[in-house]
Amino acid sequence: MLLWRDVKCVFVPPRSIPGTAPEEVSSKRRRGRKPKLAPPQPNVALNEERTEGNADGTASESVPQPESSIPGTAPEEVSSKRRRRRKPKLAPPQPNDARNEERTEGNADGTASESVPQPESSSVSKRKERSYPRRPDSGGTLGQAVAVQVNCWDFEISGVPVHTYDIEPVKVIGDKSGTLKLTDTKLRSFLKEVINGNRTDVFYDGGRLLYSLSPLRGVNSSTVTFRECVPDPFEREGLTLEYNITKKYSLSASQIYEYVNNETANTNDIPQDAVKMVNCLLKWVTREIFVNIGKSALFYPKPLNSSPSDLYVIHSGFTCSVRPQWKVRLNVDTVCKAFFPAGNLADILFAKYEMSMYLRKNWQEMANDINGLRVEASHYKTKEGKSYKRQYTVFGLSKCTSADEKIPDLNMSVETYFKATYDLDLKYPDLPCVKVRKDKEVYIPMELLTVLPYQNTTATKAEVVSAIIKEASVDPSKRFNTLDTFLTEFTQNRHRLLSRFKVNIPQRRPLTVRARELPQPTGKFWAAPKSLGRGKWWPEKFNTAAPESVTWAVFATPPYTEGTNDIRDVCKTLPAVASKCGVKLARGPIFAQPVERARLSEKFNVAKTKGVKLLIFLLHEGEGYAEIKRLGDLYTGLVTQCIKSQTMRQKNFFSVLRNVMLKINGKLGGTNWLVTELKENKLFKNLARKKLVMVMGADVTHLPQSGHNGTARKSVAAVTASITGDLMQYVAIVRQQNRNENVNKEVREVIEGMDGIVADLLKVFRKRNNELPSKIIFYRDGVSEGQFATVLHDELAAIQRACSTAYSGYEPGITFIVVQKHHHIRFKPIDSSENVQAGTVVDTEITHRYGFDFYLCSQEGMQGTSRPAHYQVLYDDNDWSSDSLQCFTYFLCHTYMRCCRSVSYPAPTYYAHLAAFRAREWLKEAQSVDSLLANNRFKVNPNLQDRMFFL
């Protein structure tokens, strides 16, 4: 065990580096070796007051520009590297596009002028070039016209040139101690101090990008190193920060306006660097009011109603970003986030545990609550008696109390040591100490530690999500009033940079746009067809029930107090509910008993031997769910349905079991209802009624980096496909993604092995229907704008290869659509404080001016403010019109068989999400991941491969 007096920062003697001119730093040194220091002029880079013109002697020529260069920049100044990354642009709009009357001459047929490069292995012929399609018309017209407000505001900003620099802190040197051993985060905190305290025309993204309205003297495209004095937060000695700066390029907000006004531009051409710069500016000028956390979030320093006993506090705030739409606009939204409470560590833990803190049996749970937190100790003193602070990371708790934990070298307890060394009388000597070194036994009493603010909470995700929903779920009217508060504070901001950029929001009222409420689809249950209610409908007798009498069993696991009564209630009520739905359950269950988790595998095997088709599990607080799904889905092939014990306590138990029957019938091969318009192909142009369409959904979920046994986790991808003409029955293939061997934390969004997945799904489709689909509609979830080109290039090519390779000459029409939910666009009805109606669609003003995209709110808003889904068509050779694709997408949201509601995005994408998350359950507590996989695919039992096991 180390002595506390020996616990201090590790110092390395400073190395003398001869001064050299900036021009002498070669690019080779920049890549692999430490750069040489510039001549001793500590205040050159950031501390110099800006002067007009080139008084500092720098060259007047501009540095290499990004692709979307500022007018007047010579082509030679664009670097070859940036030219190679240039994305293809679409052709001008077609002549009949009413909104594009002012287009310039171009390709009259509306085809793309350049295509995204195809892989050499692709043998697909007669394909459209892989470039983003343009909106095929002037927007949709179908449905009831309405007007809605959107949380966007017209935004004006001047095109003043901005110089961009890569800035990286290297080290901090103490006058007495030499180089301090600091984390990257701590190094950057010193760099922020330098930037905050100096130039008035620079702003910083908190990472490696520094922006300046005037050139930094002595800094060019070669890395230059500077040193500046920084204050010691612990007031121990004089400190000097050494940091590197490299000039990258110049840019301007005018590039965003050029993009918006460019008729041939598409989403892939968004000037991301310019957008990032403006967003950084917005955060920088509000930092005196808000705490900047993350890429765009701004939080109020004071938390909302806190729950310290639950180890989290919730801060409210805003997201603020510029969006290139039909115009350049500012998108503002509210946001809430949970953080671990700041303050004295002992007091925080006492709020949760109270007097049980002193019980050793709770110490491991307490350690789990605080592991990884950053804490600060302020009891230290210099030889001269001056106090200072140190920061640490928590690595658990001691096994003994402060009174009993011994320091071997001194033969005294921790309590005695702190009294002798710091003259401190511990208030809680019977509490454990906190371990503050990962690989050394160094402990500090928890009452002497302060938790630093704005750290992620360690509370359970379910608790936090529930609390955030409670705080954030406000109706649209209240939400927009809160946004008006932010706009007031922002427009009253007198920051100098806002004046330099001439930032202006000309209209304080939110943007009003034209919207439409799409018509409702027709549902077909067992009886005659009828229009489905807007957003929800009452369940009726199923269209097609499970095809045979179902033998079943009920288990309660693990045995809990009310388990026997719950089993009795299910056995009594479920057959009657099933009969009302049209499902034939056997008269009584084969088994109806509690079961220990240790005997689950045995019960599965016995049930399979007895011919049981359905196993129902009543779970106490969800315990055992992962193991049950692993045994059922992968090993035995038995259909399982789990019900939480809490659900059994709900008042209307009959309705609960009716909702459960929706899942059971789907898992057993039945169809709960049909959407007539989808079954009869009414939305496709020139498609015969009997021709078949396949709808696909895809999603990638990223798992925690480590499993229960310490093994690294890989991402999981799931692809679903419809296998019936009514687009109600789906199958899923779930696979584990490969991980870059060199970067363990890297996650890939592109789905690997897509060609093999699609080929296998086509086989299932053909086996079921004796023919192949004439069209494939592919909905892709979880892709950001920056990944569009890569995902389109790789996955679309794989789909096309799968079709042409598996079946010679087979080239179905393919539409590739990205579904985005992680955005901050919200709607509010003009004349109501409630949410917009389900089926509200917007395809003007807030969309791309020429691209094929739209926002659709397909769900009923039950709590808070509804979030619309954003659909972007990246490829289409099915000649969709706006009306047809919007209605088709909306109607697909009515085919989700788990509930009698239209959901927030199409059922195939929702199913892919469920299948990917089912894989997460399979992996929980799995002893061997490899045993669950074959060629990186999860080995779903053959009995369930062609069924909707994921419902």
mmCIF file of N, CA and C in Angstrom, residues 695-698 718-722 731-733 908 912:
data_model
loop_
_atom_site.group_PDB
_atom_site.id
_atom_site.type_symbol
_atom_site.label_atom_id
_atom_site.label_comp_id
_atom_site.label_asym_id
_atom_site.label_seq_id
_atom_site.Cartn_x
_atom_site.Cartn_y
_atom_site.Cartn_z
ATOM 1 N N VAL A 695 -40.962 -6.340 -49.160
ATOM 2 C CA VAL A 695 -40.558 -5.181 -48.375
ATOM 3 C C VAL A 695 -39.529 -5.644 -47.363
ATOM 4 N N MET A 696 -38.422 -4.918 -47.271
ATOM 5 C CA MET A 696 -37.340 -5.297 -46.369
ATOM 6 C C MET A 696 -37.066 -4.182 -45.365
ATOM 7 N N GLY A 697 -36.567 -4.572 -44.217
ATOM 8 C CA GLY A 697 -36.134 -3.620 -43.198
ATOM 9 C C GLY A 697 -34.774 -4.034 -42.682
ATOM 10 N N ALA A 698 -33.946 -3.080 -42.292
ATOM 11 C CA ALA A 698 -32.592 -3.401 -41.816
ATOM 12 C C ALA A 698 -32.186 -2.432 -40.722
ATOM 13 N N ALA A 718 -29.531 -6.889 -38.321
ATOM 14 C CA ALA A 718 -30.714 -7.704 -38.595
ATOM 15 C C ALA A 718 -31.380 -7.194 -39.865
ATOM 16 N N VAL A 719 -31.805 -8.130 -40.713
ATOM 17 C CA VAL A 719 -32.512 -7.800 -41.945
ATOM 18 C C VAL A 719 -33.790 -8.622 -41.978
ATOM 19 N N THR A 720 -34.912 -7.964 -42.191
ATOM 20 C CA THR A 720 -36.197 -8.653 -42.288
ATOM 21 C C THR A 720 -36.738 -8.509 -43.700
ATOM 22 N N ALA A 721 -37.606 -9.440 -44.094
ATOM 23 C CA ALA A 721 -38.212 -9.393 -45.423
ATOM 24 C C ALA A 721 -39.597 -10.009 -45.367
ATOM 25 N N SER A 722 -40.543 -9.389 -46.053
ATOM 26 C CA SER A 722 -41.888 -9.953 -46.145
ATOM 27 C C SER A 722 -41.854 -11.175 -47.055
ATOM 28 N N VAL A 731 -39.739 -12.761 -42.223
ATOM 29 C CA VAL A 731 -38.662 -13.576 -41.664
ATOM 30 C C VAL A 731 -37.469 -12.658 -41.423
ATOM 31 N N ALA A 732 -36.571 -13.115 -40.561
ATOM 32 C CA ALA A 732 -35.416 -12.283 -40.204
ATOM 33 C C ALA A 732 -34.149 -13.113 -40.231
ATOM 34 N N ILE A 733 -33.064 -12.479 -40.661
ATOM 35 C CA ILE A 733 -31.721 -13.048 -40.551
ATOM 36 C C ILE A 733 -30.906 -12.082 -39.698
ATOM 37 N N PRO A 908 -41.498 -3.423 -41.208
ATOM 38 C CA PRO A 908 -40.270 -4.199 -41.460
ATOM 39 C C PRO A 908 -39.040 -3.626 -40.763
ATOM 40 N N ALA A 912 -36.872 -5.405 -37.782
ATOM 41 C CA ALA A 912 -35.409 -5.532 -37.804
ATOM 42 C C ALA A 912 -34.819 -5.054 -36.485
#
